Coordinates of C-alpha atoms in Angstrom, one line a residue:
M83 CA 113.0 -120.9 145.6
K84 CA 113.9 -124.7 145.1
Q85 CA 111.6 -126.5 142.9
H86 CA 112.5 -129.7 141.0
G87 CA 111.0 -131.7 138.0
A88 CA 107.9 -131.3 136.5
D89 CA 106.5 -128.5 139.0
F90 CA 109.5 -126.2 138.4
K91 CA 109.0 -126.6 134.5
T92 CA 105.4 -125.4 134.8
L93 CA 106.0 -122.8 137.5
Q94 CA 108.8 -121.7 134.8
G95 CA 106.3 -121.8 132.1
T96 CA 103.8 -119.6 134.1
A97 CA 106.6 -117.2 134.7
M98 CA 107.6 -116.7 131.1
Q99 CA 104.0 -115.8 130.1
Q100 CA 104.4 -112.6 132.0
G101 CA 107.6 -112.1 130.6
L102 CA 111.0 -111.0 132.5
W103 CA 109.1 -110.0 135.0
G104 CA 107.4 -112.8 136.0
L105 CA 110.7 -114.6 136.3
F106 CA 111.9 -112.3 139.0
R107 CA 108.5 -112.3 140.6
H108 CA 108.3 -115.8 140.9
R109 CA 112.1 -115.9 142.1
I110 CA 112.7 -118.4 139.5
Y111 CA 115.9 -116.4 137.9
N112 CA 119.1 -117.9 139.3
L113 CA 123.1 -117.6 138.5
A114 CA 123.2 -120.5 136.2
M115 CA 120.8 -118.9 133.8
L116 CA 122.4 -115.8 134.0
R117 CA 125.7 -117.6 132.9
Q118 CA 123.4 -119.4 130.1
D119 CA 122.0 -116.1 128.8
A120 CA 125.4 -114.4 129.0
T121 CA 127.1 -116.7 126.9
A122 CA 124.2 -116.8 124.3
A123 CA 124.1 -112.8 124.6
L124 CA 128.0 -112.3 123.7
I125 CA 127.3 -114.7 120.6
V126 CA 124.6 -112.9 119.2
S127 CA 126.0 -109.6 120.0
L128 CA 129.0 -110.4 117.7
L129 CA 126.6 -111.8 115.1
L130 CA 124.5 -108.6 115.5
I131 CA 127.4 -106.5 114.1
P132 CA 127.4 -107.1 110.5
Q133 CA 123.7 -108.0 110.3
S134 CA 122.5 -104.5 112.0
L135 CA 125.0 -102.4 109.8
A136 CA 123.8 -104.6 106.7
Y137 CA 119.9 -104.1 107.4
A138 CA 120.6 -100.3 108.2
L139 CA 122.0 -100.4 104.6
L140 CA 119.1 -101.9 103.3
A141 CA 116.5 -99.6 104.9
G142 CA 118.3 -96.6 103.6
L143 CA 119.5 -95.0 106.8
P144 CA 122.8 -94.2 108.2
L145 CA 124.6 -97.3 109.1
Q146 CA 124.5 -96.7 113.1
A147 CA 120.9 -96.6 113.0
G148 CA 121.2 -100.5 112.5
L149 CA 123.3 -100.6 115.9
Y150 CA 120.6 -98.2 117.8
A151 CA 118.0 -100.7 116.6
S152 CA 119.8 -103.5 118.0
I153 CA 119.8 -102.1 121.7
L154 CA 116.9 -100.4 123.3
P155 CA 114.5 -102.2 121.2
A156 CA 115.9 -105.8 122.5
M157 CA 115.6 -104.5 126.0
A158 CA 112.2 -103.1 125.8
Y159 CA 111.0 -106.6 124.2
A160 CA 112.8 -108.6 126.9
L161 CA 110.6 -106.7 129.7
F162 CA 107.4 -107.4 128.0
G163 CA 107.5 -110.1 125.8
T164 CA 107.1 -113.9 126.5
S165 CA 109.7 -115.4 124.5
G166 CA 112.9 -116.5 126.1
V167 CA 114.6 -117.0 122.8
L168 CA 113.0 -114.5 120.2
A169 CA 115.7 -112.1 119.4
V170 CA 114.2 -108.8 118.4
G171 CA 115.9 -106.1 116.2
P172 CA 116.5 -105.1 112.7
V173 CA 115.6 -107.8 110.1
A174 CA 115.4 -108.0 106.1
I175 CA 111.5 -107.8 105.4
T176 CA 111.2 -104.5 107.7
S177 CA 113.8 -102.8 106.6
L178 CA 112.6 -103.6 103.0
L179 CA 109.2 -102.2 104.2
T180 CA 110.6 -99.0 105.5
F181 CA 112.9 -98.3 102.3
S182 CA 109.9 -98.6 100.3
A183 CA 107.8 -96.6 102.5
L184 CA 110.4 -93.9 102.8
S185 CA 112.4 -93.8 99.4
P186 CA 109.6 -91.8 97.7
L187 CA 109.2 -89.4 100.3
A188 CA 112.9 -88.1 100.9
M189 CA 116.3 -88.9 99.9
P190 CA 117.7 -92.3 101.7
G191 CA 120.3 -91.3 104.4
S192 CA 119.0 -87.6 104.7
A193 CA 117.8 -85.8 108.1
E194 CA 114.4 -85.7 107.0
Y195 CA 114.5 -89.6 105.7
V196 CA 116.0 -90.5 109.3
A197 CA 113.0 -88.5 111.0
L198 CA 110.4 -90.3 109.0
A199 CA 112.3 -93.6 109.8
I200 CA 111.6 -92.5 113.7
L201 CA 107.8 -91.7 113.0
L202 CA 107.4 -94.8 111.1
A203 CA 109.0 -96.9 114.1
L204 CA 106.5 -94.8 116.5
L205 CA 103.7 -95.4 114.6
S206 CA 104.3 -99.3 114.1
G207 CA 104.6 -99.5 118.1
G208 CA 101.5 -97.7 118.4
C209 CA 99.5 -100.0 116.0
L210 CA 100.7 -103.0 117.9
L211 CA 99.9 -101.5 121.2
L212 CA 96.5 -100.7 120.0
M213 CA 96.1 -104.2 118.6
G214 CA 97.2 -105.9 122.1
A215 CA 94.8 -103.6 123.8
L216 CA 92.1 -104.5 122.1
R217 CA 93.3 -108.3 121.6
M218 CA 93.7 -108.2 117.9
G219 CA 96.1 -110.6 117.3
F220 CA 93.9 -112.7 115.2
L221 CA 94.2 -110.0 112.3
A222 CA 97.6 -111.4 111.4
N223 CA 95.6 -114.7 110.4
F224 CA 94.3 -113.0 107.5
L225 CA 97.8 -113.1 106.3
S226 CA 97.8 -117.0 105.4
H227 CA 100.5 -118.9 104.8
P228 CA 100.8 -119.0 101.1
V229 CA 100.4 -115.4 101.2
M230 CA 102.9 -115.1 103.5
S231 CA 105.4 -117.3 101.6
A232 CA 105.2 -115.8 98.4
F233 CA 105.5 -112.3 100.1
V234 CA 108.6 -113.2 101.6
S235 CA 109.9 -114.9 98.5
A236 CA 109.4 -112.0 96.1
S237 CA 110.5 -109.4 98.8
A238 CA 113.9 -111.6 99.1
L239 CA 114.4 -111.5 95.4
I240 CA 113.4 -108.0 95.4
I241 CA 116.6 -107.3 98.0
L242 CA 118.8 -109.8 96.3
L243 CA 118.6 -107.8 93.1
G244 CA 118.7 -104.4 95.0
Q245 CA 122.1 -105.7 96.7
L246 CA 123.9 -106.0 93.1
K247 CA 124.9 -102.4 93.3
G248 CA 126.5 -103.2 96.4
V249 CA 128.8 -106.0 95.0
T250 CA 129.0 -104.7 91.5
G251 CA 129.2 -100.7 92.1
I252 CA 126.6 -100.3 89.5
P253 CA 124.0 -97.7 91.0
L254 CA 120.6 -99.1 90.6
Q255 CA 117.0 -97.5 90.8
S256 CA 115.2 -98.8 93.5
G257 CA 111.3 -100.4 93.0
T258 CA 109.8 -103.1 90.8
L259 CA 111.6 -106.1 89.5
Q260 CA 111.3 -104.4 86.0
T261 CA 112.8 -101.2 87.3
L262 CA 116.1 -102.9 88.8
L263 CA 116.5 -105.2 85.8
L264 CA 116.5 -102.2 83.4
S265 CA 118.8 -100.0 85.7
F266 CA 121.2 -102.8 85.9
Y267 CA 121.2 -103.4 82.3
H268 CA 121.7 -99.8 81.4
G269 CA 124.3 -99.1 84.2
M270 CA 126.6 -102.1 83.5
G271 CA 129.1 -99.7 81.8
T272 CA 129.8 -98.5 85.5
L273 CA 130.7 -102.0 86.7
H274 CA 133.7 -101.6 89.3
L275 CA 135.8 -104.7 88.6
N276 CA 137.8 -104.4 92.2
T277 CA 134.3 -104.2 93.8
L278 CA 132.8 -107.2 92.0
L279 CA 136.2 -109.3 92.5
L280 CA 136.1 -108.6 96.5
S281 CA 132.4 -109.2 96.8
S282 CA 132.6 -112.7 94.8
F283 CA 134.8 -114.0 97.7
F284 CA 132.5 -112.6 100.3
L285 CA 129.8 -114.4 98.6
A286 CA 131.6 -117.5 98.1
F287 CA 132.9 -117.6 101.6
L288 CA 129.5 -116.7 103.1
Y289 CA 127.7 -119.4 101.1
W290 CA 130.5 -122.0 101.9
A291 CA 129.8 -121.3 105.8
R292 CA 126.5 -121.6 105.5
H293 CA 126.2 -124.9 103.6
S294 CA 129.5 -126.7 104.1
M295 CA 131.5 -125.3 107.1
A296 CA 129.9 -126.8 110.0
G297 CA 130.1 -130.4 108.1
L298 CA 133.9 -129.7 107.8
L299 CA 134.2 -128.8 111.2
M300 CA 132.5 -131.6 112.6
K301 CA 134.8 -134.1 110.5
Y302 CA 137.6 -132.4 112.7
G303 CA 136.1 -133.4 115.9
L304 CA 133.5 -130.6 116.9
S305 CA 130.0 -131.5 118.0
Q306 CA 127.3 -130.8 115.8
S307 CA 125.9 -127.9 118.2
A308 CA 129.1 -126.3 118.1
A309 CA 129.8 -126.8 114.4
N310 CA 126.6 -125.1 113.7
L311 CA 127.1 -122.2 115.9
T312 CA 130.5 -121.7 114.5
S313 CA 129.1 -121.7 111.0
R314 CA 126.6 -119.0 111.8
M315 CA 129.4 -116.7 113.3
A316 CA 131.1 -116.6 110.0
P317 CA 129.9 -112.9 109.1
M318 CA 131.6 -111.7 112.3
L319 CA 135.1 -113.6 111.4
L320 CA 134.5 -112.4 107.7
L321 CA 134.3 -108.5 109.1
L322 CA 137.6 -109.1 111.0
V323 CA 139.2 -110.2 107.9
A324 CA 137.8 -107.9 105.6
T325 CA 138.2 -105.0 107.5
A326 CA 142.0 -105.6 108.2
G327 CA 142.5 -106.8 104.5
V328 CA 141.0 -103.2 103.4
A329 CA 143.1 -101.4 105.9
F330 CA 146.3 -103.2 105.1
F331 CA 146.2 -103.0 101.3
K332 CA 144.6 -99.7 101.3
L333 CA 141.5 -100.8 98.9
D334 CA 139.6 -97.8 99.7
Q335 CA 142.2 -95.9 97.6
A336 CA 141.4 -98.4 95.0
G337 CA 137.6 -97.3 94.9
I338 CA 136.3 -100.0 97.1
K339 CA 133.6 -98.2 99.3
V340 CA 134.0 -98.5 103.3
V341 CA 131.7 -97.8 106.0
G342 CA 133.6 -94.8 107.4
E343 CA 133.4 -93.0 110.4
L344 CA 130.6 -94.0 112.7
P345 CA 129.4 -92.0 115.7
I346 CA 130.2 -92.9 119.4
G347 CA 127.4 -93.6 121.8
L348 CA 124.0 -93.2 121.7
P349 CA 121.9 -90.4 119.8
L350 CA 119.4 -88.2 122.2
L351 CA 116.3 -89.2 122.6
Q352 CA 114.2 -87.5 120.2
L353 CA 110.6 -87.0 118.7
P354 CA 110.4 -85.9 114.9
S355 CA 107.9 -83.2 114.1
I356 CA 104.4 -84.7 113.0
T357 CA 101.8 -83.3 110.6
A358 CA 98.4 -84.7 109.8
E359 CA 99.5 -85.1 106.2
V360 CA 102.8 -87.4 107.2
L361 CA 100.9 -89.4 109.1
L362 CA 98.2 -90.1 106.6
L363 CA 101.1 -91.1 104.4
L364 CA 102.8 -93.5 106.7
L365 CA 99.9 -95.2 108.6
P366 CA 98.9 -97.8 106.1
M367 CA 102.8 -98.9 106.1
A368 CA 103.1 -98.8 109.6
V369 CA 100.0 -101.3 109.8
M370 CA 101.6 -103.3 107.3
I371 CA 104.9 -103.6 109.0
S372 CA 103.0 -104.2 112.2
L373 CA 101.1 -107.2 110.8
V374 CA 104.0 -108.8 108.9
G375 CA 106.4 -108.0 111.5
F376 CA 103.8 -109.7 114.3
A377 CA 103.0 -112.8 111.9
E378 CA 106.8 -113.3 111.4
S379 CA 107.6 -112.8 115.2
V380 CA 104.8 -115.0 116.4
A381 CA 105.7 -117.9 114.2
I382 CA 109.3 -117.8 115.0
A383 CA 108.5 -117.4 119.1
R384 CA 105.9 -120.4 118.6
T385 CA 108.4 -122.7 117.0
F386 CA 110.8 -122.4 119.6
A387 CA 108.5 -122.4 122.5
A388 CA 107.0 -125.7 121.2
R389 CA 110.6 -127.2 121.7
R390 CA 110.8 -126.2 124.9
R391 CA 107.1 -127.4 125.6
Q392 CA 106.4 -123.6 126.5
Q393 CA 103.6 -121.2 125.4
V394 CA 103.5 -117.9 123.6
N395 CA 101.0 -115.1 124.7
S396 CA 99.9 -113.6 121.2
N397 CA 98.8 -110.4 123.0
R398 CA 101.7 -110.3 125.3
E399 CA 103.8 -110.7 122.2
L400 CA 102.1 -107.6 120.6
L401 CA 102.9 -105.5 123.5
G402 CA 106.2 -106.4 123.8
L403 CA 106.9 -105.9 119.8
G404 CA 105.0 -102.7 120.3
V405 CA 107.1 -101.3 123.1
A406 CA 110.2 -102.4 121.3
N407 CA 109.1 -100.5 118.1
L408 CA 108.7 -97.5 120.3
A409 CA 112.1 -97.8 121.7
A410 CA 113.4 -98.0 118.2
G411 CA 111.6 -94.6 117.2
L412 CA 113.0 -93.1 120.5
S413 CA 116.5 -94.1 119.7
A414 CA 116.7 -92.8 116.3
S415 CA 116.3 -96.4 114.2
F416 CA 113.7 -98.0 112.4
P417 CA 110.8 -100.6 112.8
V418 CA 112.1 -103.9 114.3
T419 CA 110.7 -107.2 115.0
G420 CA 111.8 -111.0 115.8
G421 CA 114.5 -112.3 113.3
L422 CA 114.9 -115.9 112.5
S423 CA 118.5 -116.3 112.0
R424 CA 119.6 -114.3 115.2
S425 CA 116.9 -116.6 117.3
V426 CA 118.2 -119.8 116.2
V427 CA 121.8 -118.3 117.2
N428 CA 120.3 -117.3 120.4
H429 CA 118.6 -121.2 121.2
D430 CA 121.7 -123.0 119.8
A431 CA 123.6 -120.6 122.2
G432 CA 121.6 -121.8 125.3
S433 CA 119.5 -118.7 125.5
I434 CA 116.8 -119.4 128.6
T435 CA 115.1 -116.4 129.4
P436 CA 114.5 -112.7 128.2
M437 CA 117.5 -111.8 130.0
A438 CA 119.7 -112.8 127.0
S439 CA 117.9 -109.9 125.1
I440 CA 118.9 -107.6 127.9
L441 CA 122.4 -108.6 127.9
T442 CA 122.4 -108.4 123.8
G443 CA 121.6 -105.1 124.3
L444 CA 124.2 -104.3 126.7
G445 CA 126.7 -106.1 124.5
M446 CA 125.6 -103.6 121.5
L447 CA 125.8 -100.9 123.7
L448 CA 129.6 -101.7 124.3
V449 CA 130.0 -102.1 120.6
L450 CA 128.7 -98.5 120.3
F451 CA 131.0 -96.9 122.6
F452 CA 134.3 -99.0 122.2
L453 CA 134.4 -100.7 118.8
T454 CA 132.8 -98.3 116.1
G455 CA 136.1 -96.8 115.2
W456 CA 137.4 -100.3 114.5
L457 CA 134.8 -100.3 111.6
Y458 CA 136.0 -97.7 109.5
Y459 CA 137.5 -99.8 107.0
L460 CA 134.8 -102.1 106.8
P461 CA 133.8 -102.5 102.9
Q462 CA 130.3 -102.0 102.2
A463 CA 130.3 -105.0 99.7
M464 CA 130.6 -107.3 102.7
L465 CA 127.2 -105.6 103.9
S466 CA 125.8 -106.5 100.7
A467 CA 127.1 -109.9 100.6
V468 CA 125.7 -110.6 104.1
I469 CA 122.2 -109.5 103.0
M470 CA 122.3 -111.4 99.8
V471 CA 123.4 -115.0 101.5
A472 CA 120.6 -114.4 104.4
V473 CA 117.6 -113.5 102.2
F474 CA 118.6 -116.0 99.6
S475 CA 117.7 -118.8 101.9
L476 CA 114.1 -117.0 102.2
I477 CA 113.2 -117.6 98.7
D478 CA 110.9 -121.0 98.6
W479 CA 109.6 -121.6 94.9
K480 CA 109.1 -125.0 95.5
Q481 CA 105.9 -123.7 97.2
L482 CA 104.0 -122.8 94.1
P483 CA 103.9 -126.6 92.6
Y484 CA 103.5 -128.1 96.0
L485 CA 100.5 -125.9 96.6
W486 CA 99.2 -126.4 93.0
R487 CA 98.9 -130.1 93.4
Y488 CA 97.1 -129.5 96.8
S489 CA 94.9 -126.5 96.6
R490 CA 94.3 -124.2 93.6
G491 CA 93.0 -121.6 95.5
D492 CA 96.0 -121.1 97.8
A493 CA 98.1 -121.5 94.8
L494 CA 96.7 -118.5 93.1
A495 CA 97.0 -116.6 96.5
W496 CA 100.4 -117.5 96.5
L497 CA 101.1 -116.7 92.5
A498 CA 99.2 -113.2 93.0
T499 CA 100.9 -112.0 96.2
A500 CA 104.6 -113.3 94.2
M501 CA 103.5 -111.3 90.8
G502 CA 102.2 -108.2 92.8
V503 CA 105.2 -107.7 94.8
L504 CA 107.5 -108.2 91.8
F505 CA 105.8 -106.2 89.2
L506 CA 103.4 -103.8 91.1
G507 CA 105.3 -103.3 94.8
I508 CA 105.4 -104.6 98.0
E509 CA 102.2 -102.9 99.2
L510 CA 100.0 -103.9 96.4
G511 CA 101.4 -107.0 96.2
L512 CA 100.6 -107.9 99.5
M513 CA 97.3 -106.2 99.3
L514 CA 96.5 -108.5 96.3
G515 CA 97.6 -111.5 97.8
V516 CA 95.2 -111.1 100.8
M517 CA 92.0 -110.3 98.3
V518 CA 92.7 -113.5 96.2
S519 CA 93.1 -115.4 99.4
L520 CA 90.0 -114.2 100.9
A521 CA 88.2 -114.4 97.7
S522 CA 89.5 -118.2 97.2
W523 CA 87.9 -118.8 100.9
L524 CA 84.6 -117.1 100.1
A525 CA 84.5 -118.9 96.4
K526 CA 85.0 -122.6 98.5
N527 CA 82.5 -121.5 101.1
S528 CA 80.1 -120.6 98.5
R529 CA 80.0 -124.3 97.2
P530 CA 79.6 -126.4 100.6
H531 CA 79.7 -129.9 100.4
V532 CA 76.3 -131.3 101.2
A533 CA 76.3 -135.1 101.0
V534 CA 73.3 -137.6 101.2
V535 CA 74.2 -140.1 103.9
G536 CA 73.0 -143.6 105.0
R537 CA 73.8 -146.3 107.7
L538 CA 76.8 -148.4 107.1
P539 CA 75.2 -151.7 107.8
G540 CA 75.4 -153.3 111.5
T541 CA 76.6 -149.9 112.8
E542 CA 75.6 -146.2 113.9
H543 CA 77.5 -144.5 111.7
Y544 CA 76.1 -142.7 108.6
R545 CA 78.6 -142.0 105.7
N546 CA 78.1 -140.4 102.0
V547 CA 75.9 -142.9 99.6
Q548 CA 78.8 -141.8 96.8
R549 CA 81.5 -143.3 99.1
Y550 CA 80.1 -146.3 100.9
D551 CA 77.7 -149.1 100.5
V552 CA 74.9 -147.9 102.9
E553 CA 71.1 -148.5 103.5
L554 CA 68.4 -145.9 103.1
H555 CA 65.1 -145.6 104.0
P556 CA 62.8 -144.3 101.0
S557 CA 60.8 -142.0 103.2
I558 CA 63.7 -140.4 105.1
L559 CA 66.3 -138.0 103.3
S560 CA 69.3 -137.4 105.5
L561 CA 71.7 -134.6 104.4
R562 CA 75.1 -133.9 106.2
I563 CA 76.0 -130.1 105.6
D564 CA 80.1 -130.0 106.2
E565 CA 80.1 -126.3 106.1
S566 CA 79.0 -123.3 108.3
L567 CA 75.4 -121.9 107.2
M568 CA 76.6 -118.2 106.2
F569 CA 75.4 -115.6 103.5
A570 CA 77.7 -116.8 101.1
N571 CA 76.2 -120.4 100.7
A572 CA 73.0 -120.3 102.1
Q573 CA 71.3 -120.1 99.0
E574 CA 73.2 -123.1 97.9
V575 CA 72.4 -125.5 100.6
E576 CA 68.8 -124.5 100.1
Q577 CA 68.8 -125.2 96.9
R578 CA 70.3 -128.5 96.9
V579 CA 68.0 -129.5 99.7
L580 CA 65.1 -128.7 97.7
D581 CA 66.4 -130.3 94.5
E582 CA 66.9 -133.6 96.5
V583 CA 63.4 -133.5 97.8
G584 CA 62.0 -132.8 94.4
Q585 CA 63.4 -136.3 93.5
R586 CA 61.7 -138.1 96.3
P587 CA 57.8 -138.1 95.8
E588 CA 57.4 -140.4 98.7
L589 CA 59.7 -138.6 101.3
Q590 CA 58.2 -137.8 104.9
H591 CA 61.3 -136.8 106.7
V592 CA 64.3 -134.6 105.8
I593 CA 67.2 -134.5 108.6
L594 CA 69.7 -132.2 108.2
M595 CA 72.7 -133.6 110.0
G596 CA 74.8 -130.6 111.4
S597 CA 77.8 -132.5 112.5
G598 CA 80.0 -130.0 110.3
I599 CA 78.3 -126.9 110.7
N600 CA 80.4 -124.9 113.5
H601 CA 78.3 -121.7 112.9
I602 CA 74.9 -120.2 111.5
D603 CA 74.6 -116.5 110.7
A604 CA 71.4 -114.8 110.0
S605 CA 71.2 -115.7 106.3
G606 CA 71.7 -119.1 107.5
V607 CA 69.0 -119.0 109.9
E608 CA 66.5 -117.4 107.4
V609 CA 67.1 -120.2 105.1
L610 CA 66.2 -122.8 107.9
E611 CA 63.2 -120.8 108.3
Q612 CA 62.2 -120.9 104.9
L613 CA 63.0 -124.5 104.5
N614 CA 60.9 -125.5 107.2
R615 CA 58.0 -123.2 105.8
L616 CA 58.6 -125.0 102.3
L617 CA 58.8 -128.3 103.2
K618 CA 55.7 -128.1 105.5
E619 CA 53.7 -127.0 102.6
Q620 CA 54.7 -130.0 100.9
G621 CA 53.8 -132.6 104.1
V622 CA 57.6 -133.2 104.7
L623 CA 58.9 -132.5 108.3
L624 CA 62.2 -130.9 108.8
H625 CA 64.6 -132.5 111.5
L626 CA 67.9 -131.6 113.0
S627 CA 70.6 -133.9 114.4
E628 CA 73.9 -133.6 115.8
I629 CA 73.9 -129.8 116.0
K630 CA 76.8 -128.4 118.0
G631 CA 76.0 -127.0 121.4
P632 CA 77.0 -123.3 120.6
V633 CA 75.0 -123.6 117.3
L634 CA 71.9 -124.7 119.0
D635 CA 72.2 -122.2 121.7
R636 CA 71.9 -119.2 119.1
L637 CA 69.0 -121.1 117.3
K638 CA 67.3 -121.2 120.5
L639 CA 67.7 -117.4 121.2
I640 CA 65.4 -116.9 118.3
D641 CA 63.2 -119.9 119.7
F642 CA 63.7 -121.8 116.2
P643 CA 63.7 -125.2 117.6
K644 CA 60.1 -124.5 118.9
H645 CA 59.0 -123.4 115.4
L646 CA 60.7 -126.6 113.8
T647 CA 58.1 -128.9 112.5
G648 CA 60.2 -131.7 113.2
Q649 CA 62.6 -132.4 116.3
V650 CA 65.9 -132.0 117.2
F651 CA 67.9 -135.0 117.8
L652 CA 71.2 -135.6 119.7
T653 CA 72.3 -138.2 117.1
Q654 CA 71.8 -139.1 113.7
H655 CA 71.2 -142.6 114.7
Q656 CA 68.6 -141.6 117.4
A657 CA 66.8 -139.7 114.6
M658 CA 66.9 -142.9 112.2
Q659 CA 65.6 -144.9 115.2
A660 CA 62.6 -142.6 115.9
L661 CA 61.5 -141.6 112.6
S662 CA 61.8 -145.2 110.8

């Protein structure tokens, strides 16, 4: 099928909404696309080797679980997801949430712990599929930007401190901020100097590569895109150098911990034993991982889709991520989601369609079969360094002063989430942030902005009397309500109207200007009916103007316009002309 220009772009975007199947169904995929996807897959596969091992370490699982999590889940998402760029696999936040959920229940790395991780992935996949079937993607909206920003920043700090055990050799007790700091303080006597020196080199190189390598490469004539891509591949370069260095100098005999022998090939597909008690213990964290992972993935997918003038189907994303997590559980790994760093590399390397994820999974499969033996001497300190440098960029403390200037409610939600995660734990911290965010929203809506409005001279526009020099009519009171009428604010609106009416003994008409009302619930309707009755007793007629169509339709269902003492006007100016 040969199509060109805008028509082809439109058809490609439509096909992408249906996932990889859509591309084949519409016969859009071709050899040129395959070459670009294959190039991107090769580069992402190289990046995934150190990343997947590092995130398995963070999750408390055998390191090969990170490789498993990068194969079948990526392929499963490619078949059902709608983003051509999103790279699904293990990420820092879901790895930390996995460890937080399972470490109180079993010894990290044990067979029981692995079985629980498999069950957690399956539960997360089931939650995502259920949300997709019920079209419940909106639930992720309860994780507001301030809450997500604080959650990610505080979690990144916990991850950062937790990895000190890998770069210093000091055993740390995982948990809250105070637990980590106290265990680090009490364990300082066990500091392993060789590990610290080697880790310092790893950290310095990775930090330099992230912030300065691209600029240096550009000075030597490399293009900006090629330089950025090369700098992001620095962990793979360091993996090769570190592994060779440890093997050549026999640093493992000097106390440097190495990865050791990794099993070759995929594990047998398996299902863990399931009991009602274990399900009840894991279900809350599975729901949390589903919501956080979905919110993070959709945000990344939408960002890249906007750059390419494409769209992301949220409900299809729930399906894609759900199937990916089921695949993770069946391949003896742990919950997965879309990763930002890999998606950036995937985009910069030229990925066009989800086929890149299929090829990435195949690439990791080749690694698992043919390259695991070469990773024997890979120092674990390097994996900790990879995690620390990756999550350091996630900490964004500048959000708090910005939010404090813009919205105190959002700032309090950010602060509650961050402090909760740091001092109470990840689950309680996120729940606290959501509750504070909802409480702030309710507090704001319980005090709606109600303005007395008048006409700007010589126009048909009506504005707040406290902001503009306007014309008023002595027998008419016009009030603009700038919030939806609901249970939280209905009584406040009623009292404001009655207060304004009480100050004007000559009043004959009250016009409620509803341009800012998007919804009226049962409590709001009750207040309107009561105002209509009370004003009638005082000889004042109640009118409505600029009521939005959907709101007026609902009022008509209960015949409110028929009971109204006044009229419903299309515009405020029309109302003023008729009544004055």
